[in-house]
Amino acid sequence: MAGEIESIRGSIDQLLDYEYDIEDTATAYIKFNNGATGLFFATVSNAQNSSIEFQVMLEKAILTIKDSILTITTEDGQKKRVTEDTKLPGSKFYYGASHAKLIAHFYQEILGGTCDYIHVRDAFVSMEMIQLIRNSSEAKKPITMEVFQ
């Protein structure tokens, strides 16, 4: 979202005490080539049916997605609702209607043989970020994109 990545300092860990040897929490401090910085945090440690939250902090506004609602908060503190996603019934409503729509669209594309989908080359940056966070956690230091490539 902020351009090309310069480096990532990440940490992954298993916070819950359960029998599976798999990480449940990841954090990362991201430096971008344009001078912007980002903080990434993800966990599956919360056993409750809580909302996914995504926030982008800009110079003059903050965009937040929480409880399936996109809001913008301006620098003077005014908060406005931009849009709201349809909530699905059931125990995991926090996936939102978009999740079901994307899955249905995926199958339609396979059956119809069209090219209206996210290509693997478009997802590559996300995959790189995941690997950089893992590499940084193991090395216990920031990893640059040059080292990864």
XYZ file of C-alpha atoms in Angstrom:
149
model
C 0.000 0.000 0.000
C 2.902 2.373 0.615
C 5.145 1.393 -2.289
C 8.207 -0.783 -2.604
C 9.561 -2.318 0.596
C 13.075 -1.447 1.762
C 13.210 -3.750 4.790
C 11.142 -5.626 7.342
C 11.877 -6.361 10.992
C 9.526 -9.175 11.962
C 8.743 -11.549 14.749
C 6.611 -14.679 14.742
C 5.767 -16.713 17.791
C 3.448 -19.226 19.355
C 1.674 -17.456 22.217
C -0.895 -20.126 22.988
C 0.074 -23.340 24.715
C -1.411 -26.061 22.541
C -0.123 -29.263 21.017
C 0.486 -27.919 17.492
C 3.888 -26.516 16.555
C 2.664 -23.589 14.495
C 2.930 -19.850 14.947
C -0.184 -17.974 15.967
C 1.084 -14.383 16.064
C 3.145 -12.240 13.695
C 4.311 -8.635 13.965
C 6.466 -6.580 11.639
C 7.872 -3.077 11.297
C 8.067 -2.230 7.597
C 10.264 0.466 6.019
C 9.341 1.560 2.513
C 11.714 3.019 -0.093
C 9.745 6.287 -0.112
C 10.347 6.874 3.622
C 6.941 5.665 4.824
C 6.760 3.107 7.613
C 4.173 0.525 8.555
C 3.278 -1.734 11.452
C 1.762 -5.156 10.773
C 0.148 -7.309 13.468
C -1.829 -10.510 12.968
C -2.924 -13.197 15.390
C -5.258 -16.146 15.600
C -4.826 -16.288 19.383
C -8.143 -14.591 20.087
C -10.714 -17.344 20.598
C -13.644 -14.941 20.393
C -15.736 -13.979 17.401
C -14.116 -10.554 17.118
C -13.931 -8.222 14.170
C -10.973 -8.014 11.874
C -9.478 -4.527 12.083
C -7.419 -2.829 9.400
C -6.137 0.709 9.709
C -4.192 3.029 7.416
C -2.813 6.200 8.996
C -2.174 9.009 6.536
C -0.881 12.549 7.037
C -4.347 14.085 7.193
C -6.697 11.166 7.823
C -7.065 7.656 9.209
C -8.960 4.955 7.329
C -10.306 2.138 9.497
C -12.163 -1.073 8.710
C -13.766 -2.575 11.810
C -17.014 -4.469 12.316
C -17.426 -4.535 8.506
C -17.560 -0.719 8.398
C -15.060 1.535 6.594
C -14.670 4.919 8.295
C -12.446 7.919 7.705
C -11.299 10.149 10.546
C -10.023 13.549 9.436
C -7.237 15.458 11.157
C -9.809 17.596 12.997
C -11.192 14.412 14.616
C -14.397 14.080 12.593
C -15.282 10.460 11.885
C -17.431 9.591 8.863
C -18.836 6.250 7.727
C -17.759 5.538 4.129
C -19.399 2.161 3.512
C -20.487 -1.017 5.272
C -20.192 -4.608 4.107
C -23.147 -6.947 4.455
C -22.695 -9.209 7.470
C -23.259 -12.914 7.017
C -25.182 -14.867 9.623
C -23.433 -17.490 11.691
C -20.620 -17.846 14.142
C -17.895 -16.253 11.995
C -19.645 -13.200 10.606
C -16.407 -11.198 10.752
C -15.352 -12.678 7.412
C -18.053 -10.481 5.917
C -20.058 -10.958 2.777
C -16.990 -10.234 0.659
C -15.408 -13.529 1.671
C -18.367 -15.555 0.401
C -18.552 -13.415 -2.759
C -14.855 -13.968 -3.491
C -15.108 -17.727 -3.038
C -18.174 -17.910 -5.317
C -16.400 -15.713 -7.891
C -13.327 -17.950 -7.763
C -15.377 -21.035 -8.653
C -17.224 -19.146 -11.399
C -13.887 -18.188 -12.952
C -12.622 -21.774 -12.864
C -15.812 -23.135 -14.401
C -16.064 -20.336 -16.953
C -12.388 -20.282 -17.891
C -12.103 -16.485 -17.699
C -9.139 -14.443 -16.519
C -10.961 -12.158 -14.081
C -8.951 -13.080 -11.007
C -5.918 -11.999 -9.016
C -2.918 -13.419 -10.797
C -0.081 -15.013 -8.837
C 2.272 -12.187 -9.895
C -0.079 -9.727 -8.140
C 0.037 -11.760 -4.928
C 3.834 -12.110 -4.999
C 4.495 -9.021 -2.839
C 2.321 -10.451 -0.062
C 4.146 -13.757 -0.261
C 7.495 -11.945 -0.156
C 6.392 -10.036 2.937
C 5.441 -13.248 4.729
C 8.840 -14.783 3.935
C 10.679 -11.608 5.005
C 8.847 -11.610 8.352
C 9.797 -15.274 8.868
C 13.449 -14.672 7.835
C 13.719 -11.610 10.065
C 12.238 -13.457 13.035
C 14.764 -16.266 12.625
C 17.702 -13.852 12.142
C 16.449 -11.465 14.860
C 17.296 -8.464 12.670
C 15.779 -6.460 9.811
C 15.926 -8.092 6.387
C 16.167 -6.012 3.236
C 14.491 -6.866 -0.027
C 17.930 -7.183 -1.656
C 18.925 -9.940 0.793
C 15.668 -11.777 0.102
C 16.032 -11.633 -3.674
